[in-house]
Coordinates of C-alpha atoms in Angstrom, one line a residue:
M1 CA 55.5 75.2 120.3
T2 CA 56.5 77.4 123.1
K3 CA 54.7 80.6 124.1
H4 CA 57.6 82.7 122.9
L5 CA 57.6 81.1 119.5
R6 CA 53.8 81.5 119.1
V7 CA 54.3 85.2 119.8
L8 CA 57.1 85.6 117.3
K9 CA 55.0 83.7 114.7
K10 CA 52.2 86.3 115.0
K11 CA 54.6 89.2 114.3
S12 CA 54.8 89.3 110.6
Y13 CA 57.1 92.4 110.2
R14 CA 60.7 92.9 111.0
F15 CA 62.1 96.2 112.3
M16 CA 65.6 96.3 110.7
F17 CA 67.9 98.8 112.4
F18 CA 71.1 99.4 110.3
Q19 CA 73.7 100.8 112.6
E20 CA 77.5 101.3 113.0
V21 CA 78.9 99.6 116.0
P22 CA 80.8 101.2 117.6
S23 CA 78.9 104.3 116.4
R24 CA 79.6 107.9 115.7
H25 CA 78.1 110.6 117.8
T26 CA 75.0 111.1 115.5
C27 CA 74.2 107.4 115.6
S28 CA 74.6 107.2 119.4
K29 CA 72.4 110.3 119.8
F30 CA 69.7 108.7 117.6
G31 CA 69.8 105.5 119.7
N32 CA 69.7 107.4 123.0
E33 CA 67.1 109.9 122.1
I34 CA 64.9 108.4 119.3
M35 CA 65.1 104.7 119.7
S36 CA 64.7 104.9 123.4
H37 CA 61.4 106.7 123.3
S38 CA 58.9 104.6 125.3
L39 CA 56.2 104.6 122.6
L40 CA 58.7 103.4 120.0
V41 CA 60.1 100.7 122.3
E42 CA 56.6 99.5 123.0
A43 CA 55.7 99.4 119.3
M44 CA 58.8 97.4 118.5
K45 CA 58.2 94.9 121.3
T46 CA 54.5 94.5 120.4
H47 CA 54.4 94.5 116.6
F48 CA 57.8 93.7 115.2
I49 CA 60.7 91.3 115.4
P50 CA 63.6 93.8 116.0
L51 CA 66.8 93.1 114.1
V52 CA 70.1 95.0 114.2
V53 CA 72.4 95.0 111.1
Y54 CA 75.9 96.2 111.8
N55 CA 76.6 98.2 108.6
N56 CA 80.3 98.6 109.2
K57 CA 81.4 95.0 109.7
G58 CA 82.4 94.3 106.1
E59 CA 81.4 91.2 104.1
S60 CA 79.6 89.5 106.9
V61 CA 76.5 91.5 106.2
G62 CA 77.3 92.5 102.6
G63 CA 74.4 90.5 101.3
V64 CA 71.9 92.3 103.5
L65 CA 73.4 95.7 102.8
N66 CA 73.2 95.0 99.0
K67 CA 69.7 93.6 99.2
Y68 CA 68.4 96.9 100.8
N69 CA 70.8 99.1 98.8
E70 CA 72.5 100.3 101.9
P71 CA 76.1 101.6 101.6
P72 CA 78.5 100.3 104.3
G73 CA 79.0 102.8 107.2
N74 CA 75.9 104.8 106.4
N75 CA 74.2 106.8 109.2
T76 CA 71.4 105.1 111.1
V77 CA 68.7 103.7 108.8
I78 CA 65.5 101.8 109.7
R79 CA 63.7 99.5 107.3
I80 CA 60.4 97.6 108.0
V81 CA 60.2 94.4 106.0
N82 CA 57.7 91.5 105.9
S83 CA 58.6 87.9 106.8
K84 CA 60.0 87.4 103.3
G85 CA 62.3 90.4 103.5
K86 CA 60.2 92.6 101.2
L87 CA 60.3 96.3 102.1
R88 CA 57.1 97.7 103.6
C89 CA 58.6 101.1 104.2

């Protein structure tokens, strides 16, 4: 097992970022101001496996949106889930 895979295996939570791509002004501002904060970036790198879900790409992510009760095209949403996809917050 590579070092990278061992590190990923230790991270038991996923940081799911539901985002429109391309995004509206409010979503872009959230990314540029909130998601770029150095403490948040460090926490995501250290403790989570970060995932982006494009919530405006139709059926390709429909199952994920339905699972977490997210309407398509919703403003930016963050979910933290465990390795089995169960919501933690």
